[in-house]
mmCIF file of C-alpha atoms in Angstrom:
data_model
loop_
_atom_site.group_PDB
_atom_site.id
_atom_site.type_symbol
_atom_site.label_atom_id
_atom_site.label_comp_id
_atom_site.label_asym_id
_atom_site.label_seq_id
_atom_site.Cartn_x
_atom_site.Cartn_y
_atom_site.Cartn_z
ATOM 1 C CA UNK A 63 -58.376 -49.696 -67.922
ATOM 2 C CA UNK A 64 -55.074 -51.580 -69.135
ATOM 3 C CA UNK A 65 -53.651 -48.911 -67.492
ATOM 4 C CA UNK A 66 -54.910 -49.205 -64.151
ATOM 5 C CA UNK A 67 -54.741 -52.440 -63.877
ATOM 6 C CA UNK A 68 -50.720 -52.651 -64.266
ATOM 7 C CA UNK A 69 -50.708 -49.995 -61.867
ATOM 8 C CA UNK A 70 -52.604 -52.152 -59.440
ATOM 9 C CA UNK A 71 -50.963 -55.760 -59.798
ATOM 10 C CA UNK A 72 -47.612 -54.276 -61.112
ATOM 11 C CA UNK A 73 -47.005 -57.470 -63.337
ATOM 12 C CA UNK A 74 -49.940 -58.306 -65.792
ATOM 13 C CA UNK A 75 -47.979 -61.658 -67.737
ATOM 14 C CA UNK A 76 -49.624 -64.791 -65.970
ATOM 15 C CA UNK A 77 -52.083 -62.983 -63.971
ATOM 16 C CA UNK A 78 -55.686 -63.747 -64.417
ATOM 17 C CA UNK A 79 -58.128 -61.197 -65.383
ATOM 18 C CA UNK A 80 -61.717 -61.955 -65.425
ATOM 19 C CA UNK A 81 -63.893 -59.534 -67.580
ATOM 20 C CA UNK A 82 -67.467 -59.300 -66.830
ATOM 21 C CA UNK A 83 -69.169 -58.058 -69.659
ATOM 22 C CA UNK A 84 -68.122 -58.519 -73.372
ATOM 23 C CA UNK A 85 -70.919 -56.398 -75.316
ATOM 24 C CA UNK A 86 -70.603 -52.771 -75.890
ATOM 25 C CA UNK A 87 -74.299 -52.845 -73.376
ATOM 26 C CA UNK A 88 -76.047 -55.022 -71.122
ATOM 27 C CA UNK A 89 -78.238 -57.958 -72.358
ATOM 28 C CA UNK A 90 -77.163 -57.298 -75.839
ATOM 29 C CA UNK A 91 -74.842 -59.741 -78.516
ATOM 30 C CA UNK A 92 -73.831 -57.090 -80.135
ATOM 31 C CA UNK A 93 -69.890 -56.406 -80.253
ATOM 32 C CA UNK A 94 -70.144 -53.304 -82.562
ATOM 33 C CA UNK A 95 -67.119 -51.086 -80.926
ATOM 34 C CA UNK A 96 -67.169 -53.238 -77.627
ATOM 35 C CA UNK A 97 -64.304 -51.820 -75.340
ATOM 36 C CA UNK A 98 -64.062 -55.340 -74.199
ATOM 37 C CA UNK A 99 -62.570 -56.274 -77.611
ATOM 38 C CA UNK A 100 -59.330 -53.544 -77.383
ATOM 39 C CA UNK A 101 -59.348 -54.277 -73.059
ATOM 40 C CA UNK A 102 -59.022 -58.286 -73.786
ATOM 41 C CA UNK A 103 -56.208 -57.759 -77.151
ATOM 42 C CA UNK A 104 -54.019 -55.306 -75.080
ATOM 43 C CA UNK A 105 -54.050 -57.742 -71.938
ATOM 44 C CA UNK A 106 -52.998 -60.469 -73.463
ATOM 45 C CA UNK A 107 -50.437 -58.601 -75.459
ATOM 46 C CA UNK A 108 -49.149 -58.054 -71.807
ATOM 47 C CA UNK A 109 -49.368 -61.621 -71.482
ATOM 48 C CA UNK A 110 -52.234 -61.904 -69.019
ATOM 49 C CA UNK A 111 -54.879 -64.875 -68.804
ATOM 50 C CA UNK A 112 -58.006 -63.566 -69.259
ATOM 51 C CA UNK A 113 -61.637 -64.961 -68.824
ATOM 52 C CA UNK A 114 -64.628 -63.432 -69.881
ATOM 53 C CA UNK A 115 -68.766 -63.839 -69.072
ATOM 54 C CA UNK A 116 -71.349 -62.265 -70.336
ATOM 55 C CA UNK A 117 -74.669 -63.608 -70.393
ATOM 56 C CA UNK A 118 -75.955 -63.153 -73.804
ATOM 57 C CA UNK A 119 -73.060 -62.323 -75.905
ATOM 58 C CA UNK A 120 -70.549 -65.372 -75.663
ATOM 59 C CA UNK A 121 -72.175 -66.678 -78.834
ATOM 60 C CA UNK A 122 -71.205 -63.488 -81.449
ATOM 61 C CA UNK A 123 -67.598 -63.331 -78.692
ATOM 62 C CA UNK A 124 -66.939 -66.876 -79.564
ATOM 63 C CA UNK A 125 -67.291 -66.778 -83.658
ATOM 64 C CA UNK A 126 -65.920 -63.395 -84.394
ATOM 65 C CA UNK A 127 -63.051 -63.282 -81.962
ATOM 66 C CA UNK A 128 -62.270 -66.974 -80.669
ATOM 67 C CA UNK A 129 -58.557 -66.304 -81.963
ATOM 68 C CA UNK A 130 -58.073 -63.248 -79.729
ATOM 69 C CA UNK A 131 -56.050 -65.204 -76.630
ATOM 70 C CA UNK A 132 -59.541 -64.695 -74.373
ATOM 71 C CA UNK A 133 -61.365 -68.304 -72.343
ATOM 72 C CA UNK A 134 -64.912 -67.359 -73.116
ATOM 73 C CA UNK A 135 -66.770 -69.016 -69.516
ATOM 74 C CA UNK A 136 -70.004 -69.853 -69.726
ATOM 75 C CA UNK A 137 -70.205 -70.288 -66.435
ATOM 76 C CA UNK A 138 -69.805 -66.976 -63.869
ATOM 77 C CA UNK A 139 -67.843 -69.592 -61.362
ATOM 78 C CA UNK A 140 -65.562 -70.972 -63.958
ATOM 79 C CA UNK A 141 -64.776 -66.951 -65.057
ATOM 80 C CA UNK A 142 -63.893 -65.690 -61.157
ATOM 81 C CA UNK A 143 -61.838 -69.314 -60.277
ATOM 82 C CA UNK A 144 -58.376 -67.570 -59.563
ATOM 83 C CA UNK A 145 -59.083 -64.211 -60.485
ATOM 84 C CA UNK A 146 -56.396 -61.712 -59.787
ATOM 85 C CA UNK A 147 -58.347 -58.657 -61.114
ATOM 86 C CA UNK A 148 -62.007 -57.901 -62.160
ATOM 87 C CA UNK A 149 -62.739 -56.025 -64.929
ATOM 88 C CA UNK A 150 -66.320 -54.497 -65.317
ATOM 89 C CA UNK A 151 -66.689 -54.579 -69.022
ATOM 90 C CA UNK A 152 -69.841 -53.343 -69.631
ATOM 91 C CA UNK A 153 -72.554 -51.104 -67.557
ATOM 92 C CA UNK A 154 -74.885 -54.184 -66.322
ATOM 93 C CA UNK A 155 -71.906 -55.893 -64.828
ATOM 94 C CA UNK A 156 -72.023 -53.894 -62.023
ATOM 95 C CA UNK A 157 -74.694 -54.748 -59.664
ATOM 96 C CA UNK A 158 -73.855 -58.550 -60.983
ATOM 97 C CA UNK A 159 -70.423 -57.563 -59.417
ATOM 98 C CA UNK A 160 -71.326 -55.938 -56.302
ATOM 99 C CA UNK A 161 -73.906 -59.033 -55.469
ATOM 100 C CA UNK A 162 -71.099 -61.683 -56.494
ATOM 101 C CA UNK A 163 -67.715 -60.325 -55.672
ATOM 102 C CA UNK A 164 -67.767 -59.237 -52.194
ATOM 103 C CA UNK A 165 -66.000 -62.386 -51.462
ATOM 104 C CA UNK A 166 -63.172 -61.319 -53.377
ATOM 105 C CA UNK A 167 -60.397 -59.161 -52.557
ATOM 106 C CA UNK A 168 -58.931 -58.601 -55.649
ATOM 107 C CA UNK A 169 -59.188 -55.154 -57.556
ATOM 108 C CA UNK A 170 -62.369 -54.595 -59.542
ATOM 109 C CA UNK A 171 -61.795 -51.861 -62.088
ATOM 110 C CA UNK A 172 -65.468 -50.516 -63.814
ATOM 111 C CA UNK A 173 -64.487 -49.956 -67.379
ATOM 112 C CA UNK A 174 -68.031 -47.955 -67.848
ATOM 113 C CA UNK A 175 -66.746 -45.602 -65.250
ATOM 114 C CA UNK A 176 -62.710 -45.497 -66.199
ATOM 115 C CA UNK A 177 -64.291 -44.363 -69.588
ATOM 116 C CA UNK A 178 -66.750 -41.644 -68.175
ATOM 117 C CA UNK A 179 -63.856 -40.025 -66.256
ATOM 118 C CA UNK A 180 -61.708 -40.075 -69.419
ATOM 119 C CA UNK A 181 -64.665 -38.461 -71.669
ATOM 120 C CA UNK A 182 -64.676 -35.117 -68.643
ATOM 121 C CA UNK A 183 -61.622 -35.155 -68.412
ATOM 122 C CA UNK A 184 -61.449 -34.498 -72.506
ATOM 123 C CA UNK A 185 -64.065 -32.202 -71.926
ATOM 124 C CA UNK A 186 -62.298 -30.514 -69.644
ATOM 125 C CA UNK A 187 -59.080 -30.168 -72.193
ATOM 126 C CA UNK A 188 -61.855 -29.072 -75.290
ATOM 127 C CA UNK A 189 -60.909 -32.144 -77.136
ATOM 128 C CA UNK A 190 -63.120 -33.510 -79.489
ATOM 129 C CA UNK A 191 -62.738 -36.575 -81.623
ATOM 130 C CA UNK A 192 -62.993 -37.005 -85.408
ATOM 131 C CA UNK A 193 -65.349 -40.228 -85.012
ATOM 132 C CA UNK A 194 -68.365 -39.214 -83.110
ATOM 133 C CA UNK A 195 -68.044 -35.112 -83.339
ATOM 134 C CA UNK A 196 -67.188 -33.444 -80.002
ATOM 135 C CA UNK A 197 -66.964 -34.981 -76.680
ATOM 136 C CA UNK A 198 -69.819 -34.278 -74.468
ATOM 137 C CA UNK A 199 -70.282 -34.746 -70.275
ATOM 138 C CA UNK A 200 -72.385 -37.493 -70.315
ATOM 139 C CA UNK A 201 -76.078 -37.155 -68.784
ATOM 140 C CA UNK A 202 -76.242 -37.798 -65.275
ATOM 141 C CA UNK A 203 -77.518 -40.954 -63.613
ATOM 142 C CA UNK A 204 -77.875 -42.893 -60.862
ATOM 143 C CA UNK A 205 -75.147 -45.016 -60.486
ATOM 144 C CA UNK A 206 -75.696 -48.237 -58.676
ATOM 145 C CA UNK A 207 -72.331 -50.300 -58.848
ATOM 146 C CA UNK A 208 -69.323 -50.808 -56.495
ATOM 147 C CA UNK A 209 -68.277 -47.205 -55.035
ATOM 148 C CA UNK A 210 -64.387 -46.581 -55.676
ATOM 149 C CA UNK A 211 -62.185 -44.028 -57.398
ATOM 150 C CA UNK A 212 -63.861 -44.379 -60.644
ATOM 151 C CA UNK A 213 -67.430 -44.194 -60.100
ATOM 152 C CA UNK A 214 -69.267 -41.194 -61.043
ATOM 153 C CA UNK A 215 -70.969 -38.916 -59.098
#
């Protein structure tokens, strides 16, 4: 996701990021192995400004990583004021994103769906991993977010 996003914007150092989503699901607190928490420490490592919103977990974001470099927004408004890139952080971000950010024409990268392509694509090598056993294709869904290079099929 870090990835793409220098790709995209070229510089990431006083850029603003906004990062919808800061569980590991929607409408959950729960932080437990949130890709959120590496996606906000390697971005500001690279020096950019990053917001986040989500609406249930700021709490448990706030007390357990309020020394990361990351403004925690309560408000969805005060997180997208001068955004330079949108980060999907979590899978219920998306149809929050596609109702909220058509006004925006800034890059929106869906971290759900960087992640899914990464997982075939390890598949696809027969990698496996020693943390959670072998990779797997996930199960196929309906997918309802924004369409773009990164959404699955």
């Amino acid at each position: 996701v870090v990835d793409l996003l220098q790709e995209k914007l070229k510089i990431l150092k006083g850029r603003y990021i906004t990062l919808l989503g800061f569980s590991f699901k929607p409408n959950t607190d729960d932080l437990r192995d949130a890709p959120s928490i590496d996606i906000s420490r390697l971005l500001v490592q690279r020096g950019a400004l990053v917001r986040a919103h989500d609406p249930v977990a700021l709490g448990n974001a706030r007390s357990l990583y309020g020394d990361l470099g990351v403004t925690f927004c309560d408000d969805l408004r005060d997180a997208l004021k001068g955004a330079e890139a949108i980060v999907l952080g979590c899978a219920g971000m998306a149809d929050l994103a596609a109702t909220h950010l058509r006004k925006f024409s800034v890059p929106v990268i869906d971290g759900v769906a960087a992640a899914v392509k990464q997982a075939e694509a390890l598949v696809a090598l027969k990698l496996t991993t020693s943390r959670h056993g072998a990779y797997a294709f996930p199960a196929a869904k309906d997918y309802s977010g924004l369409p773009g290079p990164f959404a699955p099929k």
